[in-house]
JSON list of C-alpha atoms in Angstrom, two decimals:
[
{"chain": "A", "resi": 1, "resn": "UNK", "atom": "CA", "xyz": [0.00, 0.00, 0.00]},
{"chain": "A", "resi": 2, "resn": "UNK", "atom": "CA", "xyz": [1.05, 3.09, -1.10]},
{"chain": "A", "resi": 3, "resn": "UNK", "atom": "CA", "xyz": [0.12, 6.65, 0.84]},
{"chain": "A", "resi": 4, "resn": "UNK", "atom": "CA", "xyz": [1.66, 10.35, 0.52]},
{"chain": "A", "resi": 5, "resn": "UNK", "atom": "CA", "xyz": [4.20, 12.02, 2.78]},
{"chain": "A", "resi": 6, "resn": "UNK", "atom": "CA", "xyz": [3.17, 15.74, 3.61]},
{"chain": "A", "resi": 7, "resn": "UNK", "atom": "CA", "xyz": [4.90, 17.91, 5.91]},
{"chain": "A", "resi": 8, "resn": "UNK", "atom": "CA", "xyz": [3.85, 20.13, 8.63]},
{"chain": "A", "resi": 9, "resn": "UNK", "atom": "CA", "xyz": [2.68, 22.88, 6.55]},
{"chain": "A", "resi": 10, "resn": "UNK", "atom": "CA", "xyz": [0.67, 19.90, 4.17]},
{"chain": "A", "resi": 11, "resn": "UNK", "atom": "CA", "xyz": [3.37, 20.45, 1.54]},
{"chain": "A", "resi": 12, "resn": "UNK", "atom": "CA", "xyz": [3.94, 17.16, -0.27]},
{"chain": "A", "resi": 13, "resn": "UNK", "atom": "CA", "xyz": [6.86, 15.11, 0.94]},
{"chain": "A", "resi": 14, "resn": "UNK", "atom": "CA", "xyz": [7.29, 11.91, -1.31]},
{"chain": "A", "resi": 15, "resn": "UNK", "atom": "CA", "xyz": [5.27, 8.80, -0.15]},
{"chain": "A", "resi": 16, "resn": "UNK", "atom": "CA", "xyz": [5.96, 5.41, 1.89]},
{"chain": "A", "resi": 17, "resn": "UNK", "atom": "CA", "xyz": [4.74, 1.94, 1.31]},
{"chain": "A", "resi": 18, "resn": "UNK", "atom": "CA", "xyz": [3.17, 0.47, 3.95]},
{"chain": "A", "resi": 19, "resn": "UNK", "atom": "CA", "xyz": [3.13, -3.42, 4.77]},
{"chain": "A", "resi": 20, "resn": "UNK", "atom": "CA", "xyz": [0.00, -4.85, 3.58]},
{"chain": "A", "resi": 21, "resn": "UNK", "atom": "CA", "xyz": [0.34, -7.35, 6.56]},
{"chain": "A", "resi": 22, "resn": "UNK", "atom": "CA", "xyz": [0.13, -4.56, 8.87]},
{"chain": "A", "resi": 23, "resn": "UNK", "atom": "CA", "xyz": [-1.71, -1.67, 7.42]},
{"chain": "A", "resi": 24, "resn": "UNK", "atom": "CA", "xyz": [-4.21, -3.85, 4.54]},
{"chain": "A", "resi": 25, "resn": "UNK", "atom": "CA", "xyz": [-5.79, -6.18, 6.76]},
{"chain": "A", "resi": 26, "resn": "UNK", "atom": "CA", "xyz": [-9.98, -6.25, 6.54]},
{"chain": "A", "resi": 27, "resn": "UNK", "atom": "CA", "xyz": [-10.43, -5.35, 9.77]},
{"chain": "A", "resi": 28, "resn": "UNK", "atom": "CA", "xyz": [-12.57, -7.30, 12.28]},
{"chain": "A", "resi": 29, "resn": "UNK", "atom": "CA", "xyz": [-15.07, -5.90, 15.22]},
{"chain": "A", "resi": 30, "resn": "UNK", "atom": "CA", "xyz": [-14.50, -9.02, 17.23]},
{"chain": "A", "resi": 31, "resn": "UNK", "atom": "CA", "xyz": [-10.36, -8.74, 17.43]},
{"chain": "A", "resi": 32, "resn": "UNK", "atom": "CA", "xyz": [-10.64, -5.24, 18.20]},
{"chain": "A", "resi": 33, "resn": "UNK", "atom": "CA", "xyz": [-13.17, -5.28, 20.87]},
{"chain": "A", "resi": 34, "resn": "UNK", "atom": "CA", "xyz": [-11.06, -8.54, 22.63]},
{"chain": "A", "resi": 35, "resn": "UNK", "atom": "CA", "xyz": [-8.26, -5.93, 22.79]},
{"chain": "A", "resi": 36, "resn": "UNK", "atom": "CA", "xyz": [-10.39, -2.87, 23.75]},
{"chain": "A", "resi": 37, "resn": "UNK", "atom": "CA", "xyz": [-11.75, -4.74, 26.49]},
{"chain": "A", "resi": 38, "resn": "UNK", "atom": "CA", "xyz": [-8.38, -6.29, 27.97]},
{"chain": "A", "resi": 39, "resn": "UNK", "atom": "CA", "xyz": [-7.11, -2.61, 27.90]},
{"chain": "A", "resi": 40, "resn": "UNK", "atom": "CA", "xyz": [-10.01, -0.90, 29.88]},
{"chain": "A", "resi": 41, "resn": "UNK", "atom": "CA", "xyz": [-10.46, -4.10, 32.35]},
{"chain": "A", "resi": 42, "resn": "UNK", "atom": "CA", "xyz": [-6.69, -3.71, 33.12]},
{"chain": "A", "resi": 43, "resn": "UNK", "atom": "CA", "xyz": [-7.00, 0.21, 33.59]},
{"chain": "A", "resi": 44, "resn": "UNK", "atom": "CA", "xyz": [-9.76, -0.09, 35.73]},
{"chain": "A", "resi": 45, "resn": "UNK", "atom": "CA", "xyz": [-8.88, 0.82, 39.71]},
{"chain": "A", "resi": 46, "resn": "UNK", "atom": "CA", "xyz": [-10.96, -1.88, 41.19]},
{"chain": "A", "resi": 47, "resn": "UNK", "atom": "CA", "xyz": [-11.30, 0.13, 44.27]},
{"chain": "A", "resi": 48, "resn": "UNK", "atom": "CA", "xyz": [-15.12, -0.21, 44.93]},
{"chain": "A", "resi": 49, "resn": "UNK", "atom": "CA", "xyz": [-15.83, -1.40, 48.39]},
{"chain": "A", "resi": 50, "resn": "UNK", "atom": "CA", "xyz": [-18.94, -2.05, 50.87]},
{"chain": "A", "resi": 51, "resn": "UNK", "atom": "CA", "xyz": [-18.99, -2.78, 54.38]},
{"chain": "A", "resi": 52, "resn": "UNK", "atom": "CA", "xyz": [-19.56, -6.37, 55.59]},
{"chain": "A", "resi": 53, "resn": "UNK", "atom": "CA", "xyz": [-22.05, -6.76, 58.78]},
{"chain": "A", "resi": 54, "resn": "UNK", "atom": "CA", "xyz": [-18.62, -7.28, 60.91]},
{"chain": "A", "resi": 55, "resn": "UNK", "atom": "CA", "xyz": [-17.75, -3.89, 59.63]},
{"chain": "A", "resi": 56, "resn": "UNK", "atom": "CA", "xyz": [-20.86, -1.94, 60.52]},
{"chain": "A", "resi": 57, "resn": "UNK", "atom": "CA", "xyz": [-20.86, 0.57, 63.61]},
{"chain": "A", "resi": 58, "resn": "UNK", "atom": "CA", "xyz": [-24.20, -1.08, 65.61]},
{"chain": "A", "resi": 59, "resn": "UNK", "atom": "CA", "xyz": [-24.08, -2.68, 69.01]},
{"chain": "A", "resi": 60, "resn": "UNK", "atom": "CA", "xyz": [-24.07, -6.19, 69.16]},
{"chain": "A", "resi": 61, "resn": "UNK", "atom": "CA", "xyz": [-26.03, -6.74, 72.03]},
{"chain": "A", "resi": 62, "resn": "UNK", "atom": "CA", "xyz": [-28.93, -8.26, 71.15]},
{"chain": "A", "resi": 63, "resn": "UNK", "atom": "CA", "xyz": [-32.12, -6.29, 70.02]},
{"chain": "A", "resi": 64, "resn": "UNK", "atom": "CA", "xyz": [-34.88, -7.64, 71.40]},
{"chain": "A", "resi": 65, "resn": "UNK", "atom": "CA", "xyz": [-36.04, -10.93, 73.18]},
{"chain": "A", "resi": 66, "resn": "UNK", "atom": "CA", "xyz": [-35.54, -13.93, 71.32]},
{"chain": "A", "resi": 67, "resn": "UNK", "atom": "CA", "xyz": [-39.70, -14.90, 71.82]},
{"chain": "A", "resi": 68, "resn": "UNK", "atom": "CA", "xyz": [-42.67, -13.49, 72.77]},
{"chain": "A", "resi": 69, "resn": "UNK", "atom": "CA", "xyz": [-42.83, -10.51, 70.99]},
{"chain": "A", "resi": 70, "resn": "UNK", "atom": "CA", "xyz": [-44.84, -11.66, 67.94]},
{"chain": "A", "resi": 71, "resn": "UNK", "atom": "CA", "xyz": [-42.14, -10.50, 65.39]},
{"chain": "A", "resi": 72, "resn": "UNK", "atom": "CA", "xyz": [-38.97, -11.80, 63.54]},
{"chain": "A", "resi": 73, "resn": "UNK", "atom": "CA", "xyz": [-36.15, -13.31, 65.85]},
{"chain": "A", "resi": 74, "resn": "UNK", "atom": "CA", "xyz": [-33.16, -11.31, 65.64]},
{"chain": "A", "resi": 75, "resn": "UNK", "atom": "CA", "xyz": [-29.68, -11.20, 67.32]},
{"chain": "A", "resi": 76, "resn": "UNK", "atom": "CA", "xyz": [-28.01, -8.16, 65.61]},
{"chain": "A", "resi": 77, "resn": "UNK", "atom": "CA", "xyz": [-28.83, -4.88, 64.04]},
{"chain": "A", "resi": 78, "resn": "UNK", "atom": "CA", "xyz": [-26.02, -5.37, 61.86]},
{"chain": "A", "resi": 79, "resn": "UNK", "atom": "CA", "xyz": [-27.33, -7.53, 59.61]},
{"chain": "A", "resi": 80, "resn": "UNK", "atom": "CA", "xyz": [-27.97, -7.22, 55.98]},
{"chain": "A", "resi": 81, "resn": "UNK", "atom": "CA", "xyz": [-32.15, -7.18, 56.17]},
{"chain": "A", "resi": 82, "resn": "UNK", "atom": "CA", "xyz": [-32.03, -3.68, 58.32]},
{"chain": "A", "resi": 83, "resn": "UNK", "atom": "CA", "xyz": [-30.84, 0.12, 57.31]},
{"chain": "A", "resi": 84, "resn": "UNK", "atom": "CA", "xyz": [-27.67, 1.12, 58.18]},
{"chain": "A", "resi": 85, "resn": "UNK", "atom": "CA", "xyz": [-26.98, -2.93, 58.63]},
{"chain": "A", "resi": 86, "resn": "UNK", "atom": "CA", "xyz": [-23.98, -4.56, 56.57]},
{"chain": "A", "resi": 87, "resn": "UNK", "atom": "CA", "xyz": [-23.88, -5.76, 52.03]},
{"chain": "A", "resi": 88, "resn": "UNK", "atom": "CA", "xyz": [-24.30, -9.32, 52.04]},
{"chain": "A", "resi": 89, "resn": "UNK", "atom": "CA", "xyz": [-21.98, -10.25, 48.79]},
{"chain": "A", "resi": 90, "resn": "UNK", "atom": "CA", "xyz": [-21.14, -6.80, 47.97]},
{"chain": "A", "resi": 91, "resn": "UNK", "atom": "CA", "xyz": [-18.32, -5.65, 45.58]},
{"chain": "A", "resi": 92, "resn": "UNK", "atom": "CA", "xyz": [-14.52, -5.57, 47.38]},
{"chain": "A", "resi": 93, "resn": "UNK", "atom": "CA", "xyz": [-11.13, -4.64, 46.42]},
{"chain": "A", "resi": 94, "resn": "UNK", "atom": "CA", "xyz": [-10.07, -6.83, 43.30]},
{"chain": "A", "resi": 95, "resn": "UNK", "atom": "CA", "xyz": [-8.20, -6.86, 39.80]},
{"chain": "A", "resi": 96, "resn": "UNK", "atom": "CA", "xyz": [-10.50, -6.75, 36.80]},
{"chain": "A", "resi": 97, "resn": "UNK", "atom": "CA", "xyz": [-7.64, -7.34, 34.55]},
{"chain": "A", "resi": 98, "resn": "UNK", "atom": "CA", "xyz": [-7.43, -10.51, 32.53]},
{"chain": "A", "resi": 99, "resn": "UNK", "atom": "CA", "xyz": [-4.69, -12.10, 30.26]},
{"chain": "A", "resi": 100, "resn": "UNK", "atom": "CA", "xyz": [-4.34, -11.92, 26.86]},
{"chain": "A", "resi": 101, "resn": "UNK", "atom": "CA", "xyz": [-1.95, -13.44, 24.27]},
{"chain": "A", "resi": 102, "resn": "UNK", "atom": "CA", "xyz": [1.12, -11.36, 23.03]},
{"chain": "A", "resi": 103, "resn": "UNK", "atom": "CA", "xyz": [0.12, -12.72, 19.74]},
{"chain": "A", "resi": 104, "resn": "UNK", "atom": "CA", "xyz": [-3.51, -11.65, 19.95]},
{"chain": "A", "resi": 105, "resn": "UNK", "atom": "CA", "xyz": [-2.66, -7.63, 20.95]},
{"chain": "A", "resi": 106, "resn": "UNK", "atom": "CA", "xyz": [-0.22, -7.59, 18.27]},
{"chain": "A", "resi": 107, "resn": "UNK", "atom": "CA", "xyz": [-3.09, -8.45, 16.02]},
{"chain": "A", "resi": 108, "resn": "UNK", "atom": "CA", "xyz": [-5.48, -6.44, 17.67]},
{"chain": "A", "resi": 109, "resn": "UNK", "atom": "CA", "xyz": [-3.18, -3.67, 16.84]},
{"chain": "A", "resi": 110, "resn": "UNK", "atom": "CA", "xyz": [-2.61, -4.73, 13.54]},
{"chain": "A", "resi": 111, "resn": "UNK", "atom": "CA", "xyz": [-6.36, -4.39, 12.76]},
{"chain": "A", "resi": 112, "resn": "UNK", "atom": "CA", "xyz": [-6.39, -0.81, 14.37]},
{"chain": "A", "resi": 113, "resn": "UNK", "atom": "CA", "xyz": [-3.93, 0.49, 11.83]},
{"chain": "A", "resi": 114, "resn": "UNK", "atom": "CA", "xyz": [-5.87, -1.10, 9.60]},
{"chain": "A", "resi": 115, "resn": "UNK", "atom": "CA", "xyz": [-9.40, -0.24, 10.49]},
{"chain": "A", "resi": 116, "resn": "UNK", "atom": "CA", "xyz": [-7.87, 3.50, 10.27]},
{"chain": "A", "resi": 117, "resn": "UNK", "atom": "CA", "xyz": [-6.33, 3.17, 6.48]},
{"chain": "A", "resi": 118, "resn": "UNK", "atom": "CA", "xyz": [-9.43, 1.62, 5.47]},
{"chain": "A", "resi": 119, "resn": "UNK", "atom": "CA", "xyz": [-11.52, 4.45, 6.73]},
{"chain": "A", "resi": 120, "resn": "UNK", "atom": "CA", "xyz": [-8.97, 7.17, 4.89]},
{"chain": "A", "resi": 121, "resn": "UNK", "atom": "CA", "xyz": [-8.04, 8.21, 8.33]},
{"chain": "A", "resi": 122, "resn": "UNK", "atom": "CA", "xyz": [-4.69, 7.22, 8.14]},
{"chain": "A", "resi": 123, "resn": "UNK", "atom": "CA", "xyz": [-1.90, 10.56, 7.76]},
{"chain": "A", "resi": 124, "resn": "UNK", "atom": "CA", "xyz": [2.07, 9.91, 7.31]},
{"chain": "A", "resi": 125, "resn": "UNK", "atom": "CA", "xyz": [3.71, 13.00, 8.30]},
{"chain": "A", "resi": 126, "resn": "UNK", "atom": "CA", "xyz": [7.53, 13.29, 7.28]},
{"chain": "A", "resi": 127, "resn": "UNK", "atom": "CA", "xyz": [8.51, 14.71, 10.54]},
{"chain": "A", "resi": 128, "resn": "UNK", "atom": "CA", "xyz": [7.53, 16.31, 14.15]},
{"chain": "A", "resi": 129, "resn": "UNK", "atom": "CA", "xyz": [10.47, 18.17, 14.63]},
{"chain": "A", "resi": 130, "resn": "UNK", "atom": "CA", "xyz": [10.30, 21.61, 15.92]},
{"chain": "A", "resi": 131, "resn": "UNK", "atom": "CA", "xyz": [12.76, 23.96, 16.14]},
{"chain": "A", "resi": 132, "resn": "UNK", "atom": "CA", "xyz": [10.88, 26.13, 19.14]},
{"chain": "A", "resi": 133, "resn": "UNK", "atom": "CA", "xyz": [8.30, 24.94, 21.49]},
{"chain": "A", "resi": 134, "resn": "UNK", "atom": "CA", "xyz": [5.49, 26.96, 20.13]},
{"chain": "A", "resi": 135, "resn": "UNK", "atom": "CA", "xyz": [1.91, 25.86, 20.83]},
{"chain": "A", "resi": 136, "resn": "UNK", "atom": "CA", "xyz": [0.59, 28.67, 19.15]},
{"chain": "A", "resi": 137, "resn": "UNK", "atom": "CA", "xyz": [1.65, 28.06, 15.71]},
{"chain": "A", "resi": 138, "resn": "UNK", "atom": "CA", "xyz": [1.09, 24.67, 15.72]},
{"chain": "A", "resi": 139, "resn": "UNK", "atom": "CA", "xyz": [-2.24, 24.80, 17.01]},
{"chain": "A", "resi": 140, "resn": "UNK", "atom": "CA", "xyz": [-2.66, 26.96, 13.45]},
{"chain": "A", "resi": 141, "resn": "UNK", "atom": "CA", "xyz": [-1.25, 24.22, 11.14]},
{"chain": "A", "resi": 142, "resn": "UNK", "atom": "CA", "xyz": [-3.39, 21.52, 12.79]},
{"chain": "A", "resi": 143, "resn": "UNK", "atom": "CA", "xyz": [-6.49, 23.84, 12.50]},
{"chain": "A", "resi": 144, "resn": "UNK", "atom": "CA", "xyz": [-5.02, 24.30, 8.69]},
{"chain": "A", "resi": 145, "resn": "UNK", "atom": "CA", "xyz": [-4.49, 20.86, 8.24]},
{"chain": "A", "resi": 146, "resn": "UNK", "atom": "CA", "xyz": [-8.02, 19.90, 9.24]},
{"chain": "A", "resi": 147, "resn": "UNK", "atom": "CA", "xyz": [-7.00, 17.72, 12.45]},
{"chain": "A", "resi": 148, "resn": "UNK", "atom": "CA", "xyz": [-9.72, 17.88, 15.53]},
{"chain": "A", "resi": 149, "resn": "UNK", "atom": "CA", "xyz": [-9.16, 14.80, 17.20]},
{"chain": "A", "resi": 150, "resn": "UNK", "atom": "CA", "xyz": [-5.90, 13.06, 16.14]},
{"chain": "A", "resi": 151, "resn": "UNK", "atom": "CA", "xyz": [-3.32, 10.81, 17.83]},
{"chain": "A", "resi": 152, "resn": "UNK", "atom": "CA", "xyz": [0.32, 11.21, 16.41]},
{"chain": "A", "resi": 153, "resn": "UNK", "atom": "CA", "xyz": [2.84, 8.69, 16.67]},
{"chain": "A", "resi": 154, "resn": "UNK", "atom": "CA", "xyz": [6.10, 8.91, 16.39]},
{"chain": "A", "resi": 155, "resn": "UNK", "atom": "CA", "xyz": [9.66, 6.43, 16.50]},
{"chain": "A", "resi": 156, "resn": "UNK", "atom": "CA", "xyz": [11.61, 5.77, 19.57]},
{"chain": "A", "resi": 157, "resn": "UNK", "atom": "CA", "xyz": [11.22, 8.92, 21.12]},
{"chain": "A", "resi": 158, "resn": "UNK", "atom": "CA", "xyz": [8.79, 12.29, 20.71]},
{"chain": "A", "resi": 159, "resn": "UNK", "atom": "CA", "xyz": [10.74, 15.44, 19.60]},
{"chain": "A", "resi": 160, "resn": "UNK", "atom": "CA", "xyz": [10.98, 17.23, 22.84]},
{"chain": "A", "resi": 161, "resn": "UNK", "atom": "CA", "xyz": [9.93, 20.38, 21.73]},
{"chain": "A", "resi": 162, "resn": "UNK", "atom": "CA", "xyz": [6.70, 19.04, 19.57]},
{"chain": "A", "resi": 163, "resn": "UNK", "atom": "CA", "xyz": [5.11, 17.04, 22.32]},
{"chain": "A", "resi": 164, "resn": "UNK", "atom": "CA", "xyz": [6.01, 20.59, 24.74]},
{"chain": "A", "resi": 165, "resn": "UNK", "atom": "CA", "xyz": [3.92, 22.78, 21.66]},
{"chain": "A", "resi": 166, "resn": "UNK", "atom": "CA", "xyz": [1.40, 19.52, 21.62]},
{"chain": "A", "resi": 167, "resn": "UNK", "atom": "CA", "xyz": [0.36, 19.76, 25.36]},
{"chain": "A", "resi": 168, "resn": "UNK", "atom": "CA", "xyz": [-1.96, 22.39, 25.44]},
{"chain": "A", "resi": 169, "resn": "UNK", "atom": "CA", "xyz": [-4.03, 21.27, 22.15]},
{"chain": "A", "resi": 170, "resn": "UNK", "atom": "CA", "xyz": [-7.75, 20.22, 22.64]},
{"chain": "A", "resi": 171, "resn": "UNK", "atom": "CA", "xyz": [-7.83, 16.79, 20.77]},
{"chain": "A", "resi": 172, "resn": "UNK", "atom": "CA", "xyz": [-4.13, 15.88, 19.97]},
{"chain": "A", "resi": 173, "resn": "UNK", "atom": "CA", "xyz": [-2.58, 13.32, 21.28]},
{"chain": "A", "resi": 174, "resn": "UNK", "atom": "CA", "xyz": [1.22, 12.37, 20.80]},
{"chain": "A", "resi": 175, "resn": "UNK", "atom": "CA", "xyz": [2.51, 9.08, 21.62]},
{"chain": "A", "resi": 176, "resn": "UNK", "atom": "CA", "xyz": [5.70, 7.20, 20.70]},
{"chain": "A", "resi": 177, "resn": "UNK", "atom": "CA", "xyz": [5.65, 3.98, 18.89]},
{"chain": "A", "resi": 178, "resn": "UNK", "atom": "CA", "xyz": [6.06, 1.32, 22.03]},
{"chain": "A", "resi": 179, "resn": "UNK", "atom": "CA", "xyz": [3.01, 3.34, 23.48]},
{"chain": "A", "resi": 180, "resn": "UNK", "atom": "CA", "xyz": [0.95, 2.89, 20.38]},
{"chain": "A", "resi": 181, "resn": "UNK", "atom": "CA", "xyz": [-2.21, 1.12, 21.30]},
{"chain": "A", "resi": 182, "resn": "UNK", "atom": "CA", "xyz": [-5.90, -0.11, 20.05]},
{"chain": "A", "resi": 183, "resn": "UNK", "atom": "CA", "xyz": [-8.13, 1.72, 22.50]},
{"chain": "A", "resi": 184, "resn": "UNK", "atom": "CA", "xyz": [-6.33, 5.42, 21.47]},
{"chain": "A", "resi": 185, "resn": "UNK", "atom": "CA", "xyz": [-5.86, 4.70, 17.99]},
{"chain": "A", "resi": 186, "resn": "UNK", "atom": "CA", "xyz": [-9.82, 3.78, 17.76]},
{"chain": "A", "resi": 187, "resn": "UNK", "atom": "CA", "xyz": [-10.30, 6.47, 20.29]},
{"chain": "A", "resi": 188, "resn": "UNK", "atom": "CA", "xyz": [-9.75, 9.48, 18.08]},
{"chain": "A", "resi": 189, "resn": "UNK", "atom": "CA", "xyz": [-10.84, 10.40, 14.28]},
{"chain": "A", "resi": 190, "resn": "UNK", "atom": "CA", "xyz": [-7.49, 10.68, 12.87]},
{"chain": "A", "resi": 191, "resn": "UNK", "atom": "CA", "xyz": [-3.87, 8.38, 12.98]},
{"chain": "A", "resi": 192, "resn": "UNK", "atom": "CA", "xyz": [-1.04, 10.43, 12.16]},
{"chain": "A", "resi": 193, "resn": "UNK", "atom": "CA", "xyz": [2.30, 8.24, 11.53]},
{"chain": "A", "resi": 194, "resn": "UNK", "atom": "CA", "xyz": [5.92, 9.90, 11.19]},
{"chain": "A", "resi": 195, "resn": "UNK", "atom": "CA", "xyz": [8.09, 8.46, 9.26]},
{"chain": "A", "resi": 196, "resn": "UNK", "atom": "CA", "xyz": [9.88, 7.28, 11.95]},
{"chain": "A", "resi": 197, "resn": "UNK", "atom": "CA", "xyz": [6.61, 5.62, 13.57]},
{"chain": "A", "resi": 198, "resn": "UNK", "atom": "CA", "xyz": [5.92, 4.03, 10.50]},
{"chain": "A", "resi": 199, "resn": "UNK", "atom": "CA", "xyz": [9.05, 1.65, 10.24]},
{"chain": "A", "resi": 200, "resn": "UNK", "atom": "CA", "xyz": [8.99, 1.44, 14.27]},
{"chain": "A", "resi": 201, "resn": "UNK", "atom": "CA", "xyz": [5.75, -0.09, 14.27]},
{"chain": "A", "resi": 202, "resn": "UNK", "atom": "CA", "xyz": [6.97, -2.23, 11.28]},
{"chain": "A", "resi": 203, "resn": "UNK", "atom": "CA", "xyz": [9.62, -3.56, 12.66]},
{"chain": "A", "resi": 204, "resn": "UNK", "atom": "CA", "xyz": [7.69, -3.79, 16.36]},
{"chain": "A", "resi": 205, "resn": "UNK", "atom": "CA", "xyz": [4.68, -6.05, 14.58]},
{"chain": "A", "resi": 206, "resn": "UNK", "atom": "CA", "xyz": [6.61, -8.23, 12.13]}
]
């Protein structure tokens, strides 16, 4: 697959071919969603809790007599049946996360990138070097360029300077390649690949 190189300022800048084993795949709901889910199940806190009736702040002297008053027999207000009285079963600290294959989120990335050249919302930008850390300006040429909610990743390592400028923009995200990933690829409207990012995730996903 063949796609254009522009720069910056959308000037042309050549063009890349991009691995069809990567980037042409026909992308599938049911690989993607696998992935999705492991992500957010694993980024969830897991930090809901409820107290138990030995957790509860009631007496525990017991309420009434145990006959003769033509009700219920009951030993404690703590339990679950009255107000204030402790969750039978109710949620407690715990991991959500599950496991998935290395093999399976390498695919489920390789159908992201797809998913995203398939829609025409793939970009390959030449570079993200900048010069001077001004957000200013390149809130303009993203604004130019037509870019309201895009992720951009780079190689190795984000130009200092760009992801500095990039910090303050509503709906840009910059990432480098080993923090690529399904759920903020999917996330946002347009994938914008350097150069760089390009052969790293290449070389990353072969």
């Amino acid at each position: 697959m063949k796609l254009d190189v522009i720069k910056l300022d959308a000037k042309k800048a050549g063009s890349v071919d991009l691995d069809d084993a990567i980037f042409g795949l026909e992308p599938r709901a049911d690989i993607l969603h696998r992935v999705v889910r492991w992500q957010r199940n694993n980024a969830q806190a897991g930090t809901h809790k409820v107290k138990t009736r030995s957790e509860t702040s009631y007496s525990t002297k017991k309420i009434y007599r145990q006959k003769g008053t033509g009700g219920a027999r009951h030993g404690s207000r703590n339990a679950p049946i009255f107000r204030g009285g402790g969750v039978y079963k109710g949620p407690t600290p715990r991991s959500h996360g599950h496991e998935l294959t290395k093999k399976f989120r390498k695919l489920g990335l390789k159908h992201a990138l797809s998913a995203k050249a398939t829609a025409g919302e793939l970009v390959v930008i030449d570079t993200v070097d900048m010069k001077d850390a001004k957000t200013g300006a390149l809130a303009k040429q993203i604004k130019e360029l037509g870019w309201k909610r895009a992720l951009i990743i780079d190689g190795a390592e984000v130009n200092e300077n760009f992801a500095q400028a990039a910090r303050n923009i509503e709906g840009l995200d910059v990432l480098p390649s080993m923090g690529a990933n399904v759920y903020d690829i999917l996330k946002r409207d347009t994938l914008v690949l350097t150069k760089a990012g390009v052969e790293a995730l290449e070389a990353r996903l072969k």
